[in-house]
Amino acid sequence: MAVCKESSESEMNWSSRVVDGVDLGKLEAVLGGLDYTAIRKRRAVYARLYHEASISHQQGKGIAFNDMLILLAHHKIIVDAEALILKDLVERTEINKLVTDLVNLDRVRSLLKSMSQRRRFRAHRERAVREQQQEIDLGSESFWSTDLMVEAVNEDERM
């Protein structure tokens, strides 16, 4: 964000869009340079790492620093098929299956939560629009009713 701050140069760039001290043109340039595939891969690794750490932590104690380093190494450096003996490889494969199931479950939960929140938001927006429309309708009715009352009084005065 520091890169996207408004520059303090005296010259004014008319094409720049600055909102709350952030130059949106610079922000767009920085965001355009991001590698989204690398970000997705890192996100997938860290989601798996999170779920694996949640499986292997000790209740009330958390996860040991060394255990966390080993998990990181398994995800970043170690090729399990080459580095582990058969017993450890089978155990690691079972853990990976469980982690995959947890990641998929988390993804489904997030999707369902997102759908639920979207429905609630749309219902809220529809209520707000209806209330606003009713206020407009009531305002126009009172305008017309006072206008009609003025006309009725004027007609009574003429007679």
Coordinates of C-alpha atoms in Angstrom, one line a residue:
M1 CA 0.0 0.0 0.0
A2 CA 2.9 2.3 0.6
V3 CA 3.7 2.2 -3.2
C4 CA 0.1 3.3 -3.9
K5 CA 0.1 6.4 -1.7
E6 CA -0.6 9.7 -3.3
S7 CA 2.7 11.3 -4.4
S8 CA 3.6 14.6 -2.8
E9 CA 5.0 16.0 -6.1
S10 CA 3.9 19.5 -6.9
E11 CA 2.8 18.6 -10.4
M12 CA -0.8 17.5 -10.8
N13 CA -1.5 14.4 -12.8
W14 CA -5.0 14.9 -14.1
S15 CA -5.5 11.3 -15.1
S16 CA -4.7 10.0 -11.6
R17 CA -7.6 9.0 -9.4
V18 CA -6.9 9.5 -5.7
V19 CA -9.3 8.2 -3.0
D20 CA -8.4 8.6 0.7
G21 CA -4.7 9.2 -0.2
V22 CA -4.4 6.1 -2.4
D23 CA -3.6 6.6 -6.1
L24 CA -5.9 4.1 -7.8
G25 CA -3.8 4.1 -10.9
K26 CA -0.7 3.0 -9.0
L27 CA -2.8 0.4 -7.1
E28 CA -4.2 -1.0 -10.4
A29 CA -0.6 -1.2 -11.8
V30 CA 0.6 -3.1 -8.7
L31 CA -2.4 -5.5 -8.8
G32 CA -2.0 -6.1 -12.5
G33 CA 1.6 -7.3 -11.9
L34 CA 0.5 -10.1 -9.5
D35 CA 1.0 -13.7 -10.5
Y36 CA -2.4 -15.2 -9.7
T37 CA -1.5 -18.8 -10.3
A38 CA 1.4 -18.6 -7.8
I39 CA -1.0 -17.0 -5.3
R40 CA -3.5 -19.8 -5.8
K41 CA -0.8 -22.4 -5.3
R42 CA 0.5 -20.8 -2.1
R43 CA -3.1 -20.5 -0.8
A44 CA -3.8 -24.2 -1.5
V45 CA -0.5 -25.2 0.3
Y46 CA -1.3 -23.1 3.3
A47 CA -4.9 -24.3 3.5
R48 CA -3.6 -27.9 3.5
L49 CA -0.9 -26.9 6.0
Y50 CA -3.5 -25.3 8.3
H51 CA -5.8 -28.4 8.2
E52 CA -2.9 -30.7 8.8
A53 CA -1.7 -28.7 11.7
S54 CA -5.2 -28.7 13.2
I55 CA -5.2 -32.5 13.0
S56 CA -1.7 -33.0 14.6
H57 CA -1.9 -30.4 17.4
Q58 CA -2.1 -31.4 21.0
Q59 CA -5.3 -30.4 22.7
G60 CA -4.6 -27.5 25.0
K61 CA -1.0 -27.2 24.0
G62 CA -1.1 -26.4 20.3
I63 CA 1.5 -27.6 17.9
A64 CA 5.2 -27.8 18.7
F65 CA 7.6 -25.6 16.7
N66 CA 9.6 -28.6 15.4
D67 CA 6.4 -30.4 14.3
M68 CA 5.3 -27.3 12.4
L69 CA 8.7 -27.1 10.7
I70 CA 8.4 -30.7 9.7
L71 CA 4.9 -30.0 8.2
L72 CA 6.3 -27.1 6.3
A73 CA 9.2 -29.2 5.0
H74 CA 6.7 -31.9 3.9
H75 CA 4.7 -29.4 1.9
K76 CA 7.6 -27.3 0.5
I77 CA 10.8 -29.5 0.3
I78 CA 10.3 -33.2 0.9
V79 CA 9.0 -35.5 -1.8
D80 CA 7.3 -38.1 0.3
A81 CA 7.6 -41.0 -2.1
E82 CA 11.3 -40.7 -2.3
A83 CA 12.2 -39.7 1.3
L84 CA 9.9 -41.9 3.5
I85 CA 10.0 -45.6 4.3
L86 CA 7.0 -47.6 3.4
K87 CA 5.4 -47.4 6.9
D88 CA 5.8 -43.7 7.1
L89 CA 4.6 -43.2 3.5
V90 CA 1.4 -45.1 4.2
E91 CA 0.8 -43.1 7.3
R92 CA 1.5 -39.8 5.4
T93 CA -0.8 -40.9 2.6
E94 CA -3.6 -41.5 5.1
I95 CA -3.0 -38.1 6.6
N96 CA -3.0 -36.5 3.2
K97 CA -6.4 -38.1 2.4
L98 CA -7.8 -36.8 5.6
V99 CA -6.4 -33.3 4.9
T100 CA -7.9 -33.4 1.4
D101 CA -11.3 -34.3 2.8
L102 CA -11.0 -31.4 5.4
V103 CA -10.0 -28.9 2.7
N104 CA -12.9 -30.0 0.5
L105 CA -15.3 -29.9 3.5
D106 CA -14.1 -26.4 4.3
R107 CA -14.6 -25.3 0.7
V108 CA -18.2 -26.6 0.7
R109 CA -18.9 -24.9 4.0
S110 CA -17.5 -21.6 2.7
L111 CA -19.6 -21.9 -0.5
L112 CA -22.8 -22.6 1.5
K113 CA -22.0 -19.8 3.9
S114 CA -21.4 -17.4 1.0
M115 CA -24.8 -18.4 -0.6
S116 CA -26.6 -17.9 2.7
Q117 CA -25.0 -14.5 3.2
R118 CA -25.8 -13.5 -0.3
R119 CA -29.5 -14.4 0.2
R120 CA -29.6 -12.5 3.4
F121 CA -28.0 -9.5 1.8
R122 CA -30.4 -9.6 -1.2
A123 CA -33.4 -9.8 1.2
H124 CA -32.1 -6.9 3.2
R125 CA -31.6 -4.8 0.0
E126 CA -35.1 -5.7 -1.2
R127 CA -36.5 -4.6 2.1
A128 CA -34.6 -1.3 2.0
V129 CA -35.7 -0.6 -1.6
R130 CA -39.4 -1.4 -0.7
E131 CA -39.2 0.9 2.4
Q132 CA -37.7 3.6 0.3
Q133 CA -40.3 3.2 -2.3
Q134 CA -43.1 3.3 0.3
E135 CA -41.6 6.5 1.7
I136 CA -41.6 8.0 -1.8
D137 CA -45.2 6.8 -2.4
L138 CA -46.4 8.2 0.9
G139 CA -44.7 11.5 0.2
S140 CA -46.3 11.8 -3.2
E141 CA -49.7 10.8 -1.8
S142 CA -49.5 13.5 0.9
F143 CA -48.4 16.0 -1.8
W144 CA -51.4 15.1 -3.9
S145 CA -53.8 15.0 -1.0
T146 CA -52.8 18.5 0.2
D147 CA -53.0 19.7 -3.4
L148 CA -56.5 18.4 -3.7
M149 CA -57.4 19.9 -0.3
V150 CA -56.2 23.3 -1.5
E151 CA -58.2 23.0 -4.7
A152 CA -61.3 22.0 -2.6
V153 CA -60.9 25.0 -0.4
N154 CA -60.5 27.3 -3.4
E155 CA -63.7 25.9 -4.9
D156 CA -65.6 26.5 -1.7
E157 CA -64.4 30.1 -1.6
R158 CA -65.6 30.7 -5.1
M159 CA -69.1 29.7 -4.3

